[in-house]
mmCIF file of C-alpha atoms in Angstrom:
data_model
loop_
_atom_site.group_PDB
_atom_site.id
_atom_site.type_symbol
_atom_site.label_atom_id
_atom_site.label_comp_id
_atom_site.label_asym_id
_atom_site.label_seq_id
_atom_site.Cartn_x
_atom_site.Cartn_y
_atom_site.Cartn_z
ATOM 1 C CA UNK A 1 0.000 0.000 0.000
ATOM 2 C CA UNK A 2 1.256 3.458 -0.815
ATOM 3 C CA UNK A 3 0.569 6.535 1.282
ATOM 4 C CA UNK A 4 1.214 10.186 0.553
ATOM 5 C CA UNK A 5 2.510 10.466 4.080
ATOM 6 C CA UNK A 6 5.679 8.658 3.028
ATOM 7 C CA UNK A 7 7.967 8.815 0.003
ATOM 8 C CA UNK A 8 9.663 6.277 -2.202
ATOM 9 C CA UNK A 9 13.140 6.296 -3.706
ATOM 10 C CA UNK A 10 12.763 5.403 -7.358
ATOM 11 C CA UNK A 11 15.427 4.212 -9.766
ATOM 12 C CA UNK A 12 14.455 4.465 -13.430
ATOM 13 C CA UNK A 13 16.278 2.221 -15.856
ATOM 14 C CA UNK A 14 19.416 3.052 -17.704
ATOM 15 C CA UNK A 15 19.883 6.289 -19.593
ATOM 16 C CA UNK A 16 17.494 6.908 -22.427
ATOM 17 C CA UNK A 17 20.201 6.345 -25.028
ATOM 18 C CA UNK A 18 21.248 2.956 -23.617
ATOM 19 C CA UNK A 19 18.783 0.810 -25.537
ATOM 20 C CA UNK A 20 18.714 0.088 -29.248
ATOM 21 C CA UNK A 21 15.730 2.283 -30.086
ATOM 22 C CA UNK A 22 16.090 6.065 -30.073
ATOM 23 C CA UNK A 23 14.603 7.882 -27.089
ATOM 24 C CA UNK A 24 11.006 9.058 -27.546
ATOM 25 C CA UNK A 25 9.964 12.671 -27.811
ATOM 26 C CA UNK A 26 7.633 13.991 -25.109
ATOM 27 C CA UNK A 27 4.804 16.526 -25.417
ATOM 28 C CA UNK A 28 3.375 17.538 -22.060
ATOM 29 C CA UNK A 29 0.097 19.511 -22.219
ATOM 30 C CA UNK A 30 -1.243 20.986 -18.965
ATOM 31 C CA UNK A 31 -4.382 22.853 -19.942
ATOM 32 C CA UNK A 32 -5.538 25.331 -17.294
ATOM 33 C CA UNK A 33 -8.884 24.835 -15.509
ATOM 34 C CA UNK A 34 -10.209 21.778 -17.337
ATOM 35 C CA UNK A 35 -12.754 19.611 -15.535
ATOM 36 C CA UNK A 36 -12.707 15.949 -16.504
ATOM 37 C CA UNK A 37 -16.486 15.741 -16.777
ATOM 38 C CA UNK A 38 -16.641 18.486 -19.433
ATOM 39 C CA UNK A 39 -14.650 16.380 -21.914
ATOM 40 C CA UNK A 40 -15.790 13.767 -24.400
ATOM 41 C CA UNK A 41 -13.941 10.671 -23.104
ATOM 42 C CA UNK A 42 -15.137 11.364 -19.550
ATOM 43 C CA UNK A 43 -18.789 11.288 -20.554
ATOM 44 C CA UNK A 44 -19.794 14.876 -21.358
ATOM 45 C CA UNK A 45 -22.887 14.850 -23.559
ATOM 46 C CA UNK A 46 -21.281 17.405 -25.867
ATOM 47 C CA UNK A 47 -18.386 16.416 -28.092
ATOM 48 C CA UNK A 48 -16.069 19.053 -26.655
ATOM 49 C CA UNK A 49 -12.816 17.113 -27.062
ATOM 50 C CA UNK A 50 -12.741 14.759 -30.059
ATOM 51 C CA UNK A 51 -8.944 15.002 -30.286
ATOM 52 C CA UNK A 52 -8.537 14.066 -26.634
ATOM 53 C CA UNK A 53 -10.968 11.197 -27.193
ATOM 54 C CA UNK A 54 -8.769 9.955 -30.042
ATOM 55 C CA UNK A 55 -5.644 10.105 -27.867
ATOM 56 C CA UNK A 56 -7.506 8.220 -25.138
ATOM 57 C CA UNK A 57 -8.665 5.505 -27.565
ATOM 58 C CA UNK A 58 -5.094 5.055 -28.789
ATOM 59 C CA UNK A 59 -3.557 5.279 -25.331
ATOM 60 C CA UNK A 60 -4.472 5.056 -21.650
ATOM 61 C CA UNK A 61 -7.037 7.176 -19.804
ATOM 62 C CA UNK A 62 -7.191 7.427 -16.015
ATOM 63 C CA UNK A 63 -10.818 7.802 -14.991
ATOM 64 C CA UNK A 64 -10.149 9.168 -11.499
ATOM 65 C CA UNK A 65 -7.120 11.457 -11.688
ATOM 66 C CA UNK A 66 -6.893 14.121 -9.000
ATOM 67 C CA UNK A 67 -4.976 17.371 -8.884
ATOM 68 C CA UNK A 68 -3.038 18.032 -5.715
ATOM 69 C CA UNK A 69 -4.616 21.470 -5.342
ATOM 70 C CA UNK A 70 -7.429 23.513 -6.853
ATOM 71 C CA UNK A 71 -5.168 26.488 -7.595
ATOM 72 C CA UNK A 72 -2.550 26.737 -10.329
ATOM 73 C CA UNK A 73 0.649 27.553 -8.457
ATOM 74 C CA UNK A 74 0.695 24.807 -5.810
ATOM 75 C CA UNK A 75 -0.877 22.264 -8.145
ATOM 76 C CA UNK A 76 1.663 22.868 -10.913
ATOM 77 C CA UNK A 77 4.555 22.926 -8.461
ATOM 78 C CA UNK A 78 3.657 19.418 -7.301
ATOM 79 C CA UNK A 79 2.838 18.221 -10.818
ATOM 80 C CA UNK A 80 6.126 19.411 -12.335
ATOM 81 C CA UNK A 81 8.318 17.979 -9.567
ATOM 82 C CA UNK A 82 6.458 14.811 -8.591
ATOM 83 C CA UNK A 83 6.667 15.910 -4.970
ATOM 84 C CA UNK A 84 3.808 16.440 -2.570
ATOM 85 C CA UNK A 85 4.017 19.752 -0.714
ATOM 86 C CA UNK A 86 1.738 19.663 2.326
ATOM 87 C CA UNK A 87 2.008 23.446 2.774
ATOM 88 C CA UNK A 88 0.985 23.993 -0.863
ATOM 89 C CA UNK A 89 4.286 25.656 -1.780
ATOM 90 C CA UNK A 90 3.829 27.852 -4.792
ATOM 91 C CA UNK A 91 7.299 27.763 -6.331
ATOM 92 C CA UNK A 92 9.588 25.109 -7.743
ATOM 93 C CA UNK A 93 12.147 25.332 -4.984
ATOM 94 C CA UNK A 94 15.887 25.126 -5.809
ATOM 95 C CA UNK A 95 16.037 21.755 -4.078
ATOM 96 C CA UNK A 96 13.263 20.347 -6.286
ATOM 97 C CA UNK A 97 14.265 19.229 -9.761
ATOM 98 C CA UNK A 98 11.544 19.941 -12.314
ATOM 99 C CA UNK A 99 10.609 17.622 -15.141
ATOM 100 C CA UNK A 100 12.187 20.038 -17.640
ATOM 101 C CA UNK A 101 15.509 19.783 -15.834
ATOM 102 C CA UNK A 102 15.294 15.999 -15.805
ATOM 103 C CA UNK A 103 14.805 15.832 -19.563
ATOM 104 C CA UNK A 104 17.489 18.458 -20.178
ATOM 105 C CA UNK A 105 19.963 16.457 -18.111
ATOM 106 C CA UNK A 106 19.077 13.391 -20.196
ATOM 107 C CA UNK A 107 20.141 15.150 -23.394
ATOM 108 C CA UNK A 108 16.803 16.406 -24.661
ATOM 109 C CA UNK A 109 16.192 19.759 -26.295
ATOM 110 C CA UNK A 110 13.533 21.403 -24.173
ATOM 111 C CA UNK A 111 10.937 24.165 -24.402
ATOM 112 C CA UNK A 112 7.898 25.543 -22.617
ATOM 113 C CA UNK A 113 5.151 27.894 -23.786
ATOM 114 C CA UNK A 114 2.864 29.109 -21.012
ATOM 115 C CA UNK A 115 -0.229 31.326 -21.199
ATOM 116 C CA UNK A 116 -0.594 31.764 -17.427
ATOM 117 C CA UNK A 117 1.853 34.426 -16.128
ATOM 118 C CA UNK A 118 1.780 32.872 -12.653
ATOM 119 C CA UNK A 119 4.051 30.137 -14.025
ATOM 120 C CA UNK A 120 6.996 32.463 -14.604
ATOM 121 C CA UNK A 121 10.751 32.221 -14.272
ATOM 122 C CA UNK A 122 10.415 34.076 -10.966
ATOM 123 C CA UNK A 123 9.041 30.892 -9.389
ATOM 124 C CA UNK A 124 11.236 28.474 -11.301
ATOM 125 C CA UNK A 125 9.167 27.221 -14.222
ATOM 126 C CA UNK A 126 11.875 28.104 -16.747
ATOM 127 C CA UNK A 127 14.443 25.804 -15.208
ATOM 128 C CA UNK A 128 15.824 23.174 -17.551
ATOM 129 C CA UNK A 129 14.153 24.696 -20.619
ATOM 130 C CA UNK A 130 16.259 25.856 -23.579
ATOM 131 C CA UNK A 131 13.365 28.003 -24.736
ATOM 132 C CA UNK A 132 10.719 29.466 -22.415
ATOM 133 C CA UNK A 133 7.882 31.815 -23.355
ATOM 134 C CA UNK A 134 5.329 33.027 -20.814
ATOM 135 C CA UNK A 135 2.428 35.440 -21.163
ATOM 136 C CA UNK A 136 3.099 38.855 -19.585
ATOM 137 C CA UNK A 137 0.803 39.806 -16.685
ATOM 138 C CA UNK A 138 -1.052 42.355 -18.787
ATOM 139 C CA UNK A 139 -2.128 39.541 -21.138
ATOM 140 C CA UNK A 140 -3.114 37.176 -18.335
ATOM 141 C CA UNK A 141 -5.605 34.556 -19.567
ATOM 142 C CA UNK A 142 -5.922 36.279 -22.954
ATOM 143 C CA UNK A 143 -3.573 34.160 -25.053
ATOM 144 C CA UNK A 144 -5.784 31.727 -27.000
ATOM 145 C CA UNK A 145 -4.590 28.148 -27.315
ATOM 146 C CA UNK A 146 -3.692 28.752 -30.940
ATOM 147 C CA UNK A 147 -1.010 31.247 -29.897
ATOM 148 C CA UNK A 148 0.479 28.784 -27.414
ATOM 149 C CA UNK A 149 0.570 25.942 -29.951
ATOM 150 C CA UNK A 150 1.876 28.292 -32.686
ATOM 151 C CA UNK A 151 4.872 29.160 -30.527
ATOM 152 C CA UNK A 152 5.484 25.547 -29.560
ATOM 153 C CA UNK A 153 5.331 24.260 -33.124
ATOM 154 C CA UNK A 154 7.565 27.098 -34.326
ATOM 155 C CA UNK A 155 10.204 26.148 -31.758
ATOM 156 C CA UNK A 156 9.891 22.513 -32.779
ATOM 157 C CA UNK A 157 10.560 23.404 -36.405
ATOM 158 C CA UNK A 158 13.439 25.779 -35.681
ATOM 159 C CA UNK A 159 15.220 23.439 -33.248
ATOM 160 C CA UNK A 160 14.880 20.380 -35.447
ATOM 161 C CA UNK A 161 18.434 20.529 -36.813
ATOM 162 C CA UNK A 162 19.927 19.506 -33.485
ATOM 163 C CA UNK A 163 18.872 15.901 -34.015
ATOM 164 C CA UNK A 164 18.087 15.529 -30.308
ATOM 165 C CA UNK A 165 14.790 14.218 -28.962
ATOM 166 C CA UNK A 166 12.510 16.961 -27.659
ATOM 167 C CA UNK A 167 10.520 17.706 -24.533
ATOM 168 C CA UNK A 168 7.811 20.300 -25.214
ATOM 169 C CA UNK A 169 5.598 21.646 -22.424
ATOM 170 C CA UNK A 170 2.473 23.573 -23.458
ATOM 171 C CA UNK A 171 0.196 25.321 -20.947
ATOM 172 C CA UNK A 172 -2.815 26.994 -22.613
ATOM 173 C CA UNK A 173 -5.436 28.795 -20.533
ATOM 174 C CA UNK A 174 -8.542 27.920 -22.499
ATOM 175 C CA UNK A 175 -10.898 27.383 -20.629
ATOM 176 C CA UNK A 176 -9.840 29.606 -17.711
ATOM 177 C CA UNK A 177 -12.200 32.521 -17.027
ATOM 178 C CA UNK A 178 -13.124 34.827 -18.601
ATOM 179 C CA UNK A 179 -14.705 32.339 -20.966
ATOM 180 C CA UNK A 180 -14.206 34.078 -24.281
ATOM 181 C CA UNK A 181 -13.795 31.708 -27.243
ATOM 182 C CA UNK A 182 -12.510 33.483 -30.340
ATOM 183 C CA UNK A 183 -15.436 32.354 -32.498
ATOM 184 C CA UNK A 184 -18.061 32.736 -29.786
ATOM 185 C CA UNK A 185 -20.443 29.945 -28.822
ATOM 186 C CA UNK A 186 -19.649 26.664 -30.540
ATOM 187 C CA UNK A 187 -22.691 24.795 -29.219
ATOM 188 C CA UNK A 188 -26.336 25.639 -29.687
ATOM 189 C CA UNK A 189 -27.832 22.517 -28.162
ATOM 190 C CA UNK A 190 -28.967 23.126 -24.569
ATOM 191 C CA UNK A 191 -27.445 21.152 -21.707
ATOM 192 C CA UNK A 192 -27.463 21.403 -17.927
ATOM 193 C CA UNK A 193 -31.221 21.615 -17.558
ATOM 194 C CA UNK A 194 -33.463 21.001 -14.627
ATOM 195 C CA UNK A 195 -31.370 18.232 -13.064
ATOM 196 C CA UNK A 196 -28.282 20.472 -12.809
ATOM 197 C CA UNK A 197 -30.373 23.341 -11.537
ATOM 198 C CA UNK A 198 -31.904 21.055 -8.902
ATOM 199 C CA UNK A 199 -28.457 20.002 -7.693
ATOM 200 C CA UNK A 200 -27.388 23.631 -7.342
ATOM 201 C CA UNK A 201 -30.651 24.443 -5.566
ATOM 202 C CA UNK A 202 -30.122 21.571 -3.176
ATOM 203 C CA UNK A 203 -26.615 22.749 -2.333
ATOM 204 C CA UNK A 204 -27.875 26.277 -1.713
ATOM 205 C CA UNK A 205 -30.686 25.087 0.517
ATOM 206 C CA UNK A 206 -28.308 22.958 2.568
ATOM 207 C CA UNK A 207 -26.093 25.935 3.305
ATOM 208 C CA UNK A 208 -29.032 28.249 3.867
ATOM 209 C CA UNK A 209 -30.442 25.830 6.420
ATOM 210 C CA UNK A 210 -27.123 25.969 8.262
ATOM 211 C CA UNK A 211 -27.673 29.601 9.076
ATOM 212 C CA UNK A 212 -24.842 31.198 7.053
ATOM 213 C CA UNK A 213 -25.270 31.718 3.334
ATOM 214 C CA UNK A 214 -24.458 34.201 0.602
ATOM 215 C CA UNK A 215 -27.783 34.016 -1.184
ATOM 216 C CA UNK A 216 -31.359 32.906 -0.644
ATOM 217 C CA UNK A 217 -32.097 29.758 -2.685
ATOM 218 C CA UNK A 218 -35.361 31.327 -3.791
ATOM 219 C CA UNK A 219 -33.330 33.793 -5.859
ATOM 220 C CA UNK A 220 -32.066 31.044 -8.161
ATOM 221 C CA UNK A 221 -34.770 31.677 -10.729
ATOM 222 C CA UNK A 222 -35.061 30.252 -14.217
ATOM 223 C CA UNK A 223 -33.778 33.556 -15.575
ATOM 224 C CA UNK A 224 -30.673 33.375 -13.394
ATOM 225 C CA UNK A 225 -30.084 29.770 -14.361
ATOM 226 C CA UNK A 226 -30.179 30.720 -18.049
ATOM 227 C CA UNK A 227 -27.278 33.108 -17.379
ATOM 228 C CA UNK A 228 -25.417 30.274 -15.684
ATOM 229 C CA UNK A 229 -26.072 28.030 -18.669
ATOM 230 C CA UNK A 230 -24.723 30.674 -21.043
ATOM 231 C CA UNK A 231 -21.455 30.823 -19.093
ATOM 232 C CA UNK A 232 -21.207 27.037 -19.123
ATOM 233 C CA UNK A 233 -21.792 27.057 -22.883
ATOM 234 C CA UNK A 234 -18.890 29.499 -23.256
ATOM 235 C CA UNK A 235 -16.729 27.286 -21.055
ATOM 236 C CA UNK A 236 -17.478 24.270 -23.262
ATOM 237 C CA UNK A 237 -16.680 26.354 -26.325
ATOM 238 C CA UNK A 238 -13.298 27.273 -24.849
ATOM 239 C CA UNK A 239 -12.656 23.572 -24.215
ATOM 240 C CA UNK A 240 -13.372 22.796 -27.865
ATOM 241 C CA UNK A 241 -11.103 25.673 -28.909
ATOM 242 C CA UNK A 242 -8.262 24.079 -26.952
ATOM 243 C CA UNK A 243 -8.992 20.603 -28.292
ATOM 244 C CA UNK A 244 -8.767 21.782 -31.902
ATOM 245 C CA UNK A 245 -5.178 22.794 -31.223
ATOM 246 C CA UNK A 246 -4.452 19.346 -29.809
ATOM 247 C CA UNK A 247 -5.685 17.885 -33.089
ATOM 248 C CA UNK A 248 -3.477 20.323 -34.983
ATOM 249 C CA UNK A 249 -0.454 19.209 -32.975
ATOM 250 C CA UNK A 250 -1.253 15.554 -33.685
ATOM 251 C CA UNK A 251 -1.552 16.353 -37.392
ATOM 252 C CA UNK A 252 1.853 18.064 -37.419
ATOM 253 C CA UNK A 253 3.502 15.140 -35.653
ATOM 254 C CA UNK A 254 1.925 12.755 -38.155
ATOM 255 C CA UNK A 255 3.170 14.855 -41.073
ATOM 256 C CA UNK A 256 6.673 14.845 -39.584
ATOM 257 C CA UNK A 257 6.557 11.091 -39.088
ATOM 258 C CA UNK A 258 7.031 11.536 -35.337
ATOM 259 C CA UNK A 259 3.640 10.707 -33.869
ATOM 260 C CA UNK A 260 4.444 7.068 -33.097
ATOM 261 C CA UNK A 261 7.775 8.013 -31.504
ATOM 262 C CA UNK A 262 6.260 10.723 -29.268
ATOM 263 C CA UNK A 263 4.765 10.355 -25.826
ATOM 264 C CA UNK A 264 1.815 12.745 -25.459
ATOM 265 C CA UNK A 265 0.451 13.502 -22.010
ATOM 266 C CA UNK A 266 -2.623 15.675 -21.441
ATOM 267 C CA UNK A 267 -3.860 16.783 -18.035
ATOM 268 C CA UNK A 268 -4.963 19.898 -16.141
ATOM 269 C CA UNK A 269 -3.880 21.800 -13.062
ATOM 270 C CA UNK A 270 -7.414 21.841 -11.586
ATOM 271 C CA UNK A 271 -11.096 22.052 -12.472
ATOM 272 C CA UNK A 272 -13.753 24.742 -12.119
ATOM 273 C CA UNK A 273 -16.835 25.353 -9.988
ATOM 274 C CA UNK A 274 -19.241 26.347 -12.782
ATOM 275 C CA UNK A 275 -22.018 27.262 -10.336
ATOM 276 C CA UNK A 276 -22.546 23.663 -9.283
ATOM 277 C CA UNK A 277 -22.696 24.115 -5.508
ATOM 278 C CA UNK A 278 -22.989 26.807 -2.859
ATOM 279 C CA UNK A 279 -20.156 29.291 -2.503
ATOM 280 C CA UNK A 280 -18.288 29.665 0.758
ATOM 281 C CA UNK A 281 -20.153 32.214 2.900
ATOM 282 C CA UNK A 282 -16.998 34.330 3.266
ATOM 283 C CA UNK A 283 -15.852 33.954 -0.322
ATOM 284 C CA UNK A 284 -14.394 37.210 -1.650
ATOM 285 C CA UNK A 285 -15.202 36.598 -5.287
ATOM 286 C CA UNK A 286 -18.446 38.368 -6.174
ATOM 287 C CA UNK A 287 -19.265 36.719 -9.472
ATOM 288 C CA UNK A 288 -21.742 38.612 -11.587
ATOM 289 C CA UNK A 289 -23.982 35.681 -12.456
ATOM 290 C CA UNK A 290 -25.086 34.461 -9.049
ATOM 291 C CA UNK A 291 -22.908 35.074 -5.975
ATOM 292 C CA UNK A 292 -24.563 32.306 -3.982
ATOM 293 C CA UNK A 293 -23.026 29.606 -6.203
ATOM 294 C CA UNK A 294 -19.314 28.891 -6.540
ATOM 295 C CA UNK A 295 -18.047 29.619 -10.033
ATOM 296 C CA UNK A 296 -14.278 29.441 -9.716
ATOM 297 C CA UNK A 297 -11.471 27.412 -8.131
ATOM 298 C CA UNK A 298 -8.888 27.650 -5.380
ATOM 299 C CA UNK A 299 -11.130 27.837 -2.299
ATOM 300 C CA UNK A 300 -12.829 24.430 -2.482
ATOM 301 C CA UNK A 301 -11.591 20.871 -3.044
ATOM 302 C CA UNK A 302 -14.700 19.143 -4.339
ATOM 303 C CA UNK A 303 -14.805 16.771 -7.316
ATOM 304 C CA UNK A 304 -15.377 19.528 -9.855
ATOM 305 C CA UNK A 305 -12.281 21.407 -8.641
ATOM 306 C CA UNK A 306 -9.771 18.548 -8.430
ATOM 307 C CA UNK A 307 -10.872 15.724 -10.753
ATOM 308 C CA UNK A 308 -9.088 16.330 -14.037
ATOM 309 C CA UNK A 309 -8.421 14.461 -17.274
ATOM 310 C CA UNK A 310 -5.245 12.393 -17.539
ATOM 311 C CA UNK A 311 -4.393 10.721 -20.837
ATOM 312 C CA UNK A 312 -1.113 9.138 -22.018
ATOM 313 C CA UNK A 313 -0.380 8.039 -25.583
ATOM 314 C CA UNK A 314 2.812 6.822 -27.199
ATOM 315 C CA UNK A 315 5.640 4.336 -26.852
ATOM 316 C CA UNK A 316 5.248 2.146 -23.792
ATOM 317 C CA UNK A 317 1.617 3.163 -23.233
ATOM 318 C CA UNK A 318 -1.068 0.468 -23.640
ATOM 319 C CA UNK A 319 -3.705 1.289 -26.249
ATOM 320 C CA UNK A 320 -7.417 1.573 -25.535
ATOM 321 C CA UNK A 321 -7.119 1.182 -21.747
ATOM 322 C CA UNK A 322 -9.274 2.960 -19.168
ATOM 323 C CA UNK A 323 -7.990 2.771 -15.596
ATOM 324 C CA UNK A 324 -10.652 3.072 -12.859
ATOM 325 C CA UNK A 325 -8.194 3.232 -9.962
ATOM 326 C CA UNK A 326 -7.683 6.659 -8.346
ATOM 327 C CA UNK A 327 -4.335 8.346 -8.991
ATOM 328 C CA UNK A 328 -3.017 11.813 -8.335
ATOM 329 C CA UNK A 329 -0.863 14.107 -10.398
ATOM 330 C CA UNK A 330 2.412 13.629 -8.537
ATOM 331 C CA UNK A 331 2.543 10.354 -10.493
ATOM 332 C CA UNK A 332 2.749 12.149 -13.852
ATOM 333 C CA UNK A 333 6.366 13.369 -13.838
ATOM 334 C CA UNK A 334 7.875 10.027 -12.740
ATOM 335 C CA UNK A 335 5.632 8.318 -15.303
ATOM 336 C CA UNK A 336 6.941 10.462 -18.169
ATOM 337 C CA UNK A 337 10.542 9.899 -17.114
ATOM 338 C CA UNK A 338 10.026 6.153 -16.809
ATOM 339 C CA UNK A 339 8.350 5.914 -20.219
ATOM 340 C CA UNK A 340 11.285 7.817 -21.751
ATOM 341 C CA UNK A 341 13.727 5.543 -19.880
ATOM 342 C CA UNK A 342 15.453 8.547 -18.344
ATOM 343 C CA UNK A 343 17.932 7.605 -15.649
ATOM 344 C CA UNK A 344 16.852 9.237 -12.380
ATOM 345 C CA UNK A 345 17.894 8.508 -8.817
ATOM 346 C CA UNK A 346 16.063 10.667 -6.334
ATOM 347 C CA UNK A 347 13.171 10.753 -3.896
ATOM 348 C CA UNK A 348 9.672 11.048 -5.376
ATOM 349 C CA UNK A 349 6.243 11.033 -3.824
ATOM 350 C CA UNK A 350 4.833 9.939 -7.162
ATOM 351 C CA UNK A 351 5.208 6.492 -8.704
ATOM 352 C CA UNK A 352 5.411 5.546 -12.413
ATOM 353 C CA UNK A 353 2.070 4.376 -13.737
ATOM 354 C CA UNK A 354 3.594 2.204 -16.491
ATOM 355 C CA UNK A 355 6.198 -0.538 -16.629
ATOM 356 C CA UNK A 356 7.271 -2.442 -19.752
ATOM 357 C CA UNK A 357 4.105 -1.604 -21.656
ATOM 358 C CA UNK A 358 1.737 -2.350 -18.782
ATOM 359 C CA UNK A 359 -0.267 -0.088 -16.482
ATOM 360 C CA UNK A 360 1.089 -0.501 -12.969
ATOM 361 C CA UNK A 361 -1.096 1.629 -10.712
ATOM 362 C CA UNK A 362 -0.053 0.930 -7.128
ATOM 363 C CA UNK A 363 -2.556 0.507 -4.331
ATOM 364 C CA UNK A 364 -3.127 3.947 -2.866
ATOM 365 C CA UNK A 365 -4.661 3.986 0.561
ATOM 366 C CA UNK A 366 -4.456 7.776 0.867
ATOM 367 C CA UNK A 367 -4.842 10.634 -1.632
ATOM 368 C CA UNK A 368 -4.359 14.192 -0.436
ATOM 369 C CA UNK A 369 -5.216 17.578 -1.947
ATOM 370 C CA UNK A 370 -4.600 20.964 -0.342
ATOM 371 C CA UNK A 371 -5.542 24.605 -0.814
ATOM 372 C CA UNK A 372 -5.324 27.728 1.300
ATOM 373 C CA UNK A 373 -8.398 26.945 3.427
ATOM 374 C CA UNK A 374 -8.465 23.195 3.795
ATOM 375 C CA UNK A 375 -7.136 19.803 2.836
ATOM 376 C CA UNK A 376 -8.867 16.639 1.763
ATOM 377 C CA UNK A 377 -7.858 13.085 2.577
ATOM 378 C CA UNK A 378 -9.408 10.336 0.460
ATOM 379 C CA UNK A 379 -9.209 6.837 1.897
ATOM 380 C CA UNK A 380 -9.395 3.711 -0.257
ATOM 381 C CA UNK A 381 -10.837 5.735 -3.115
ATOM 382 C CA UNK A 382 -14.137 6.052 -1.249
ATOM 383 C CA UNK A 383 -14.119 8.088 1.947
ATOM 384 C CA UNK A 384 -13.189 11.744 1.570
ATOM 385 C CA UNK A 385 -12.563 13.881 4.630
ATOM 386 C CA UNK A 386 -12.546 17.683 4.313
ATOM 387 C CA UNK A 387 -10.805 19.424 7.188
ATOM 388 C CA UNK A 388 -9.614 23.012 7.698
ATOM 389 C CA UNK A 389 -5.947 23.922 7.540
ATOM 390 C CA UNK A 390 -4.476 24.485 11.006
ATOM 391 C CA UNK A 391 -4.759 28.248 10.865
ATOM 392 C CA UNK A 392 -8.462 27.923 10.005
ATOM 393 C CA UNK A 393 -9.290 25.826 13.061
ATOM 394 C CA UNK A 394 -12.054 27.372 15.144
ATOM 395 C CA UNK A 395 -13.429 29.409 12.268
ATOM 396 C CA UNK A 396 -17.061 28.497 11.751
ATOM 397 C CA UNK A 397 -17.034 28.914 7.995
ATOM 398 C CA UNK A 398 -14.651 26.009 7.337
ATOM 399 C CA UNK A 399 -16.263 22.791 8.505
ATOM 400 C CA UNK A 400 -15.023 19.236 8.902
ATOM 401 C CA UNK A 401 -16.981 17.065 6.469
ATOM 402 C CA UNK A 402 -16.962 13.411 5.461
ATOM 403 C CA UNK A 403 -18.275 12.180 2.104
ATOM 404 C CA UNK A 404 -18.971 8.697 0.750
ATOM 405 C CA UNK A 405 -17.858 8.904 -2.896
ATOM 406 C CA UNK A 406 -19.123 5.405 -3.638
ATOM 407 C CA UNK A 407 -22.737 6.355 -2.982
ATOM 408 C CA UNK A 408 -22.361 10.104 -3.530
ATOM 409 C CA UNK A 409 -19.762 10.514 -6.326
ATOM 410 C CA UNK A 410 -20.264 14.288 -6.597
ATOM 411 C CA UNK A 411 -19.803 14.708 -2.829
ATOM 412 C CA UNK A 412 -23.037 16.640 -2.420
ATOM 413 C CA UNK A 413 -24.183 15.233 0.919
ATOM 414 C CA UNK A 414 -22.156 14.987 4.111
ATOM 415 C CA UNK A 415 -22.054 11.385 5.251
ATOM 416 C CA UNK A 416 -23.918 10.625 8.459
#
């Protein structure tokens, strides 16, 4: 059994160049703010991600992959280093080798193109990358995915003469708010009808009954819910906008004859609230649609904020496999290094998910996620405990809660 309380010292094979076949290329896509359940292979009724669905059908999809935080900086710090940080550290610390550094040390040419200015060189995200481009703060969340993929593909073309394998990290921010797809709404068919509205109503009523709430449930009228649905439609359209760039990348790799020699990994730093449940009573964000419902991320650790897509495709990855076992994102970096046969000797909290062409998900008795207010501990993939961070103890607005994910997969009702 593996626990996040401890760590494991992992030794990955010989150096990537030690076997007869050339080392694989690696494309690592960490799309910002993408909920698993708003994508095609995870069951969304809209076909928002046909390219991701193709990668999943040709590779391995993890059905229950969890981000380590619901906010970009701590989540990405843990994702990029494979190390769990119980205090939700926001930087890649000098003592923590990032995945870019690992591939650089293995002889790869390396690059990163990032549309979220939080992931800057000031907090270490440039380390190990020959080429690093990050959106300036004044353009925060306004670089469309096309611009990110343009820059990545341009670097790939210009650096090709080196003859070295490549590691390319792309971090687009579609569908981070504000939801503003270039071509506007891509979907006209209505979704999220009365059932979704009823779930939101139920969450509001539960908080209202507790005596502290931001909005009266009676105010969630049909007119208000139509505004919520419009924002969700825009979110889905942003997801499709991102996915089209994934397809473009796949097409380019096919044209170059490199698709079958490239490991492609797609995941997200966290999900999004999308007005699914009641907002925290003391939440500072005053969203313009309906302040009683939580629209964002970073202050809650429910399913919609931490369950994210995770898809691998390429050499060493089984084809057409869906893995039901829960995993978390500290496993991603050691998995990429193991698949590329990169020689690494160091302490990781994550464990490779593949070995010799097989999925090797270890038993995980504990999964942990953290944010500024609270942490969650999930036991045996079923029981999820929400508890306040130490400095929040004694504050009435952060409650200890226990959920039964087996019988309540959306964690809507506190277990009693």
